[in-house]
Coordinates of C-alpha atoms in Angstrom, one line a residue:
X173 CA 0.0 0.0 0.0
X174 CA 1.1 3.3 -1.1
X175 CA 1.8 6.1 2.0
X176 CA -0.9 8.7 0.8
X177 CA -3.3 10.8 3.1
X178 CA -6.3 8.1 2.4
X179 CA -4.0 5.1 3.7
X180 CA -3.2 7.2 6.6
X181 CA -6.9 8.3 7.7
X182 CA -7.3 4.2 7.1
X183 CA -5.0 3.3 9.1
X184 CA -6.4 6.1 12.3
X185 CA -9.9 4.7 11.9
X186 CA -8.2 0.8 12.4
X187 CA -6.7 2.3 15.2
X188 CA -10.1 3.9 16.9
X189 CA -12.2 0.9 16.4
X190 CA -9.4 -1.4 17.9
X191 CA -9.6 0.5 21.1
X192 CA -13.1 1.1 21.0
X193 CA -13.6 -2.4 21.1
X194 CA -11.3 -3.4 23.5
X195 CA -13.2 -0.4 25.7
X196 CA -16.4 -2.2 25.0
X197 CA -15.1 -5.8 25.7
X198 CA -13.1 -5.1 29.1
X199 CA -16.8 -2.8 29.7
X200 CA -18.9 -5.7 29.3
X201 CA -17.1 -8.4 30.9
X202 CA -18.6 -12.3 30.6
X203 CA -21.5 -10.2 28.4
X204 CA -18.8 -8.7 26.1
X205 CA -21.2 -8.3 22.9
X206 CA -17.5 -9.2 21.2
X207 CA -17.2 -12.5 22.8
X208 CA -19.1 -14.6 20.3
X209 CA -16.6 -13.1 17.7
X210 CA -13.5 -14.0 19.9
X211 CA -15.1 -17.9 20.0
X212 CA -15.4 -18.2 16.6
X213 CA -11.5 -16.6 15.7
X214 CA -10.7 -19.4 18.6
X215 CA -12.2 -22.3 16.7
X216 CA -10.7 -20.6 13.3
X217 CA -7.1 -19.9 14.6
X218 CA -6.6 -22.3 17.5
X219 CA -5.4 -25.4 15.6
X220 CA -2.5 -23.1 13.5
X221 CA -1.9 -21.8 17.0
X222 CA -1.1 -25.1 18.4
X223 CA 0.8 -26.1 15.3
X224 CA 2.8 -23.1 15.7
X225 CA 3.4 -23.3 19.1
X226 CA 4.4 -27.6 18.7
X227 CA 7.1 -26.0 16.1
X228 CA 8.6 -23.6 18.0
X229 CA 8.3 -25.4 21.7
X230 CA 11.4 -27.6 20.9
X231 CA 13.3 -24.6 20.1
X232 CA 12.0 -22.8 22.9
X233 CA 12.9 -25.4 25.1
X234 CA 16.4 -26.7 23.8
X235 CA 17.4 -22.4 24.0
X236 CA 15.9 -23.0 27.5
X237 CA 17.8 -26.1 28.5
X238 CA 21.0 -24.2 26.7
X239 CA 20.4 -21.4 29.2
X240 CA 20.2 -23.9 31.9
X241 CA 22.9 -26.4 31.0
X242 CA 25.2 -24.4 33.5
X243 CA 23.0 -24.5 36.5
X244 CA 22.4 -28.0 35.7
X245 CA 26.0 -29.3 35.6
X246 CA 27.0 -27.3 38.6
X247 CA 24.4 -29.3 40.7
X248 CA 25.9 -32.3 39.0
X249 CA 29.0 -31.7 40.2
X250 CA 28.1 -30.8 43.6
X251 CA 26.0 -33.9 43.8
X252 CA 29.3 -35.9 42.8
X253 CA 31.2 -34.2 45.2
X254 CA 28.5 -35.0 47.9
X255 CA 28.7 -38.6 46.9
X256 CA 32.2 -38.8 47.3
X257 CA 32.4 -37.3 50.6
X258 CA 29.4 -39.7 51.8
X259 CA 31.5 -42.6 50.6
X260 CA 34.5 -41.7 52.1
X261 CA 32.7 -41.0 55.6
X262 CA 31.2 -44.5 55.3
X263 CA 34.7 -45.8 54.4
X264 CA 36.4 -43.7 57.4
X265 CA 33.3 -45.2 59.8
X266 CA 34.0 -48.7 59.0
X267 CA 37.8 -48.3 59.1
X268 CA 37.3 -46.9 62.4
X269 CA 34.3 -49.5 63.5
X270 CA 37.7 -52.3 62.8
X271 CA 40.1 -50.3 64.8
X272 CA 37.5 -50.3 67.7
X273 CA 37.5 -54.0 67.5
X274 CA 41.1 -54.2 67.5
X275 CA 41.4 -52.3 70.0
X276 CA 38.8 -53.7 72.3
X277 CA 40.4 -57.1 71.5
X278 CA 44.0 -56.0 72.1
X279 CA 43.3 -54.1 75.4
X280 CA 41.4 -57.7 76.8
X281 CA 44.8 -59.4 75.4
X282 CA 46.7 -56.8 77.9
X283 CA 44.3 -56.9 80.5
X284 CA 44.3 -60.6 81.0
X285 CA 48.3 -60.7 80.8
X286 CA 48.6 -57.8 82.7
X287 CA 51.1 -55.8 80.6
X288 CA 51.1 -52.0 80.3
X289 CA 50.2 -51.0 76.7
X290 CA 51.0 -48.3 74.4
X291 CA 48.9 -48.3 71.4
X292 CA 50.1 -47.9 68.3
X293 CA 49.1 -48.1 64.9
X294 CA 51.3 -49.1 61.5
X295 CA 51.9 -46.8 59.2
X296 CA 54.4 -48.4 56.9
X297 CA 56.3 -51.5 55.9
X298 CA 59.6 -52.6 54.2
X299 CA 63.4 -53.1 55.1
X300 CA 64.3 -49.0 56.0
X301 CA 66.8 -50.6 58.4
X302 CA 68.1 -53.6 56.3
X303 CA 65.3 -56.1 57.8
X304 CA 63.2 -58.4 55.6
X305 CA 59.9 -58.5 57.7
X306 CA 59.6 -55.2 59.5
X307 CA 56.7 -52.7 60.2
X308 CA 57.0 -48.6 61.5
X309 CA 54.6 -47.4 64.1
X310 CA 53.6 -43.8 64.9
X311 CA 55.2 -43.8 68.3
X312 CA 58.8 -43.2 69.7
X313 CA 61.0 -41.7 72.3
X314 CA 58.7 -39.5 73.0
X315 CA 55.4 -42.3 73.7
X316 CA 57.7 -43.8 76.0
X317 CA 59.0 -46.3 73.6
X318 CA 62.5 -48.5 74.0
X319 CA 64.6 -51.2 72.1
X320 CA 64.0 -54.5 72.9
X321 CA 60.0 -54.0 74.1
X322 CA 57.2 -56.6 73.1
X323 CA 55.0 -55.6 70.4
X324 CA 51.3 -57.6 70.7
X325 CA 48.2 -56.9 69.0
X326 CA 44.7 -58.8 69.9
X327 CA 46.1 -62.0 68.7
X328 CA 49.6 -62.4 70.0
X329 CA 52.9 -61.8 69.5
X330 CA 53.5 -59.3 66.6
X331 CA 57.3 -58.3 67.4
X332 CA 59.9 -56.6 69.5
X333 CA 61.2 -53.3 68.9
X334 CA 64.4 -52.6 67.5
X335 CA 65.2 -49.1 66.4
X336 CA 63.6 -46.2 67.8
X337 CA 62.9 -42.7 66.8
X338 CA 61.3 -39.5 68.4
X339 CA 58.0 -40.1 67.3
X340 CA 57.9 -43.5 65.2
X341 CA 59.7 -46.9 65.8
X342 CA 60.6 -50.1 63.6
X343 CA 59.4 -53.5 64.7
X344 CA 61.4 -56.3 63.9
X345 CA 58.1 -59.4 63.4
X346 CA 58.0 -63.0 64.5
X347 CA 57.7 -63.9 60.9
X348 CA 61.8 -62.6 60.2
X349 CA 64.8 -65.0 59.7
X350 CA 66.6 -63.3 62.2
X351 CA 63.8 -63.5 64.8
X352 CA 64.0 -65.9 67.7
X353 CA 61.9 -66.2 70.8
X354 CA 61.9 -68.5 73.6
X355 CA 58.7 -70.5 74.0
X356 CA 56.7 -72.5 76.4
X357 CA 54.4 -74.8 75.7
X358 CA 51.0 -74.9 77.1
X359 CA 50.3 -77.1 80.0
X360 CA 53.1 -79.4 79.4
X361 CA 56.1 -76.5 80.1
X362 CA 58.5 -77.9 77.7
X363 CA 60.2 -74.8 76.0
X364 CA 61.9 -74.3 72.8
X365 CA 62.8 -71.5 70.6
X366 CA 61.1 -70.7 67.7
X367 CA 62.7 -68.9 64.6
X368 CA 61.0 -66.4 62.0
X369 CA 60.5 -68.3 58.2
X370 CA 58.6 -65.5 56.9
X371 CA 55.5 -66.4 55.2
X372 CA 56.0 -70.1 56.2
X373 CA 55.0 -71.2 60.1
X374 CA 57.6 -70.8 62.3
X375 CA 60.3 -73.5 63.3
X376 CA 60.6 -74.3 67.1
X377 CA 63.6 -75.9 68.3
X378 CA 62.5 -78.2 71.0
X379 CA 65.2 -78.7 74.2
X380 CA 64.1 -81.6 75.2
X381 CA 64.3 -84.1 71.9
X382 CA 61.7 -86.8 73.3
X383 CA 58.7 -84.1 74.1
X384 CA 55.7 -85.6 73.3
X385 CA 54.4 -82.9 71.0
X386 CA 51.4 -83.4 68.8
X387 CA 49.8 -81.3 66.5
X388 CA 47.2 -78.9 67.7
X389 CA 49.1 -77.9 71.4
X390 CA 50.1 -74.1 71.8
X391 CA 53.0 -72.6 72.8
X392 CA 53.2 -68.4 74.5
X393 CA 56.5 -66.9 74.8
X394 CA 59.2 -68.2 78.0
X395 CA 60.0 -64.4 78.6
X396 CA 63.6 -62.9 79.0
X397 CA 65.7 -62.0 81.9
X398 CA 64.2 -58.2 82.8
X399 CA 61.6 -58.7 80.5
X400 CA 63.6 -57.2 77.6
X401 CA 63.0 -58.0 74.5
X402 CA 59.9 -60.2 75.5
X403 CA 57.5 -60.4 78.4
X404 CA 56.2 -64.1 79.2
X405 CA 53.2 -65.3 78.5
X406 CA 52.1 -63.7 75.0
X407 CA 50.3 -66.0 72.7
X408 CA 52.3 -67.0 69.7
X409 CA 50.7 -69.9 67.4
X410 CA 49.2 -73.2 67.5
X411 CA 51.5 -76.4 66.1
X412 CA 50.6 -77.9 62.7
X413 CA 53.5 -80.1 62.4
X414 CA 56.0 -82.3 64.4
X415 CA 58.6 -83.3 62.1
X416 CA 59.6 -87.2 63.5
X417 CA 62.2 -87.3 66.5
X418 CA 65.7 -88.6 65.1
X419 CA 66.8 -89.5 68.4
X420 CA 68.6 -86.3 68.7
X421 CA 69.5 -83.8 71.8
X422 CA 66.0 -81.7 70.4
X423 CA 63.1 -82.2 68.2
X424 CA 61.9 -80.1 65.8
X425 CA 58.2 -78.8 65.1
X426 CA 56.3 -75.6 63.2
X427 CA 54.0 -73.4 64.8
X428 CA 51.2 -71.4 62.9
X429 CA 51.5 -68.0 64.3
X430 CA 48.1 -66.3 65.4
X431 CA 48.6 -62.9 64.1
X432 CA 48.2 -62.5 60.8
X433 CA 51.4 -60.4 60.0
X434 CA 50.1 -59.1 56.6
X435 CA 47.0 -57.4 58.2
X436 CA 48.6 -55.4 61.3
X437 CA 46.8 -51.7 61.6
X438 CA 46.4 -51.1 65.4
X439 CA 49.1 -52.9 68.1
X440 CA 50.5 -52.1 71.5
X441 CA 54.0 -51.7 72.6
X442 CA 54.4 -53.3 76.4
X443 CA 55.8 -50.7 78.5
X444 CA 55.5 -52.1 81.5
X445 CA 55.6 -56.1 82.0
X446 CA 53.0 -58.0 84.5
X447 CA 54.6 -58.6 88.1
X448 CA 54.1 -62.5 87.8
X449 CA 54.0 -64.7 84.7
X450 CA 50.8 -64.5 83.4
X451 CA 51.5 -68.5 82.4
X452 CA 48.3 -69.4 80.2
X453 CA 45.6 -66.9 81.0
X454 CA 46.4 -65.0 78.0
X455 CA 45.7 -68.1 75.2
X456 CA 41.9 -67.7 73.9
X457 CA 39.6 -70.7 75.0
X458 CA 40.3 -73.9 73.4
X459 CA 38.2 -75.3 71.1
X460 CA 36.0 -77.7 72.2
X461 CA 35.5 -81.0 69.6
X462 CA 32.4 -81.5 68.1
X463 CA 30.9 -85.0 69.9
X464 CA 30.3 -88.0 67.8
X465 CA 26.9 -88.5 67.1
X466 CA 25.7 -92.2 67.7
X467 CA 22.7 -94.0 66.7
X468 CA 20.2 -96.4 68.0
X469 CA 18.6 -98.9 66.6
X470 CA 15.3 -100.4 68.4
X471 CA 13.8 -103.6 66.4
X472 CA 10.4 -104.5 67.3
X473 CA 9.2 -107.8 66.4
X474 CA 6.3 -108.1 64.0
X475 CA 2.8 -110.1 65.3
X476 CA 3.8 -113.3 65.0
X477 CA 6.8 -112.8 67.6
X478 CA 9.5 -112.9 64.7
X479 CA 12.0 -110.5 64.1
X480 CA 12.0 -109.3 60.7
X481 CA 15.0 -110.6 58.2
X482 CA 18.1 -108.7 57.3
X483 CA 17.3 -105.3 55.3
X484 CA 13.3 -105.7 55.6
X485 CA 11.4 -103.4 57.5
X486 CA 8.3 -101.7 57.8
X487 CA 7.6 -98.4 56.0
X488 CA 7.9 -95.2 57.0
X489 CA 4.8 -94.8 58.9
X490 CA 5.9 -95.8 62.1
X491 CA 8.2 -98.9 61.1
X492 CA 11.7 -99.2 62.4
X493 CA 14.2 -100.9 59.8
X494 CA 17.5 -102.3 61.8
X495 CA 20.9 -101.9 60.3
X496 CA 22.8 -104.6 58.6
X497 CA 24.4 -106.6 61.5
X498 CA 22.1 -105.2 64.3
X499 CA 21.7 -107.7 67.2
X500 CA 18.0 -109.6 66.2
X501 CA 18.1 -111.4 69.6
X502 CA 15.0 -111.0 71.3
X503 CA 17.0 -110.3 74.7
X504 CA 19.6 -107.7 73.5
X505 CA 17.0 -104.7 72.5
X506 CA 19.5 -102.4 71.4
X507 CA 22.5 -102.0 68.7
X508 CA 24.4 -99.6 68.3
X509 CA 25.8 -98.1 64.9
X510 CA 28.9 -96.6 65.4
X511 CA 29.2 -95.0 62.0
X512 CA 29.6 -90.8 62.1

């Protein structure tokens, strides 16, 4: 359309109407005499409004989710990083749960021996000072700590110092070549001296060469003269194997250990060593052997006063079927089946 003075005066009429019939419709209300019009331009226009609107929502909403992407990865992250931290609290709880029980264990271990304790925990392993089996602990000179002290944990007999710092301190284990420890042997008191063979059970040297040793019997340690390195009394293993006696001035058997030397975290240092020898107080309860179970066999004679014949037997309804070779004489009543 041409710009001339009638499309102008057009145009300002459009204009007036426009607002005179918005003036009317907001006027009027739910009675707008308009509103029939605006249904019908609904029913007209509403499905190419919807078609529009279903073309240009994905745009909409990807320039939305564009605008959001930031917000959106930042609570990622911080989820992740929540995450983590909860696993690592879990982690740290049940770390710390196991060092309670060690602990707990440890301190009855002290308490029933009777040995002062500083606790310690391991905080590295290796040959620093030339040895093949040793741990470092975080505490020294200035815990208290001296050469030649007994190192326990919950179990038994870990080590014995040997080289001591300020603040940390290298334990020699029971498991080393050049360890040797003089032993006692539960209830029997025959001692011995038993001798790291690193990840193999230790050899014990027995004095007397015709002890009657057999597999199964437990040994704690002799103790030495002022209780340096070793305090008497401390658990150390449980023997698996008596090699056979040669006629020889000693006799030679191996001794599981009952720490488990590549598991150490929390152990105590023994500081101050019991006033009498604890003996066996400090060995864990035997274990008691499982009783063999036996059965018993009742036969019951059928009605006509006979017994019935080897492998018959009534059925499972109340019958009682007697084992091959059970007794079948009328005045015995019982067998017994000695099979486990």
């Amino acid at each position: 359309m041409r710009d001339t003075r009638e499309s102008r005066l057009l145009l300002v009429l459009l204009i007036a109407i426009a607002f005179a019939l918005i003036t009317v419709d907001i006027r009027g209300g739910e009675e707008s005499p308009v509103d029939g019009a605006r249904q019908a331009a609904a029913t007209v226009f509403g499905p190419v409004e919807n078609g529009v609107s279903a073309a240009v929502d994905p745009i909409g909403n990807a320039i939305k989710a564009i605008r959001e992407s930031g917000d959106r990865h930042t609570r990622v992250s911080q989820l992740e990083r929540e995450n983590a931290a909860l696993k690592a609290k879990l982690g740290s709880d049940d770390r710390n749960r196991s060092r309670v029980r060690q602990l707990d264990k440890m301190l009855k271990t002290a308490g029933a021996g009777q040995y002062g304790i500083k606790g310690a925990q391991v905080i590295g392993i290796g040959a620093a000072q030339g040895f093949s089996w040793t741990v470092t602990i975080d505490a020294g000179a200035n815990d208290g700590i001296k050469r030649d002290m007994t190192v326990l944990n919950g179990d038994g007999l870990v080590g014995r110092v040997t080289t001591v710092g300020p603040s940390t301190s290298t334990v020699l284990l029971a498991t080393d070549p050049d360890f040797t420890v003089g032993t006692r042997m539960e209830s029997s008191d025959e001692l011995g001296f038993a001798t790291g063979q690193g990840d193999r059970p230790l050899s014990v040297q027995m004095l007397n060469g015709k002890a009657k040793v057999k597999k199964g019997d437990r040994m704690v340690t002799f103790g030495s003269q002022a209780d340096k390195p070793f305090v008497p009394g401390v658990p150390i293993g449980t023997v698996v194997k008596v090699d056979p006696s040669d006629g020889g001035l000693t006799r030679t058997v191996h001794l599981e250990p009952y720490v488990g030397f590549t598991q150490l975290d929390v152990v105590g240092v023994v500081v101050e060593a019991p006033r009498t020898d604890p003996r066996d107080k400090v060995l864990p309860e035997p274990v008691k052997p499982k009783p063999t179970p036996t059965v018993t066999v009742t036969v019951t004679p059928n009605a006509n006063g006979e017994y019935p014949a080897e492998g018959e037997g009534e059925d499972a309804a109340g019958g009682q079927v007697p084992p091959t070779g059970a007794s079948r004489d009328p005045n015995a009543g019982t067998a017994q089946d000695d099979q486990e």
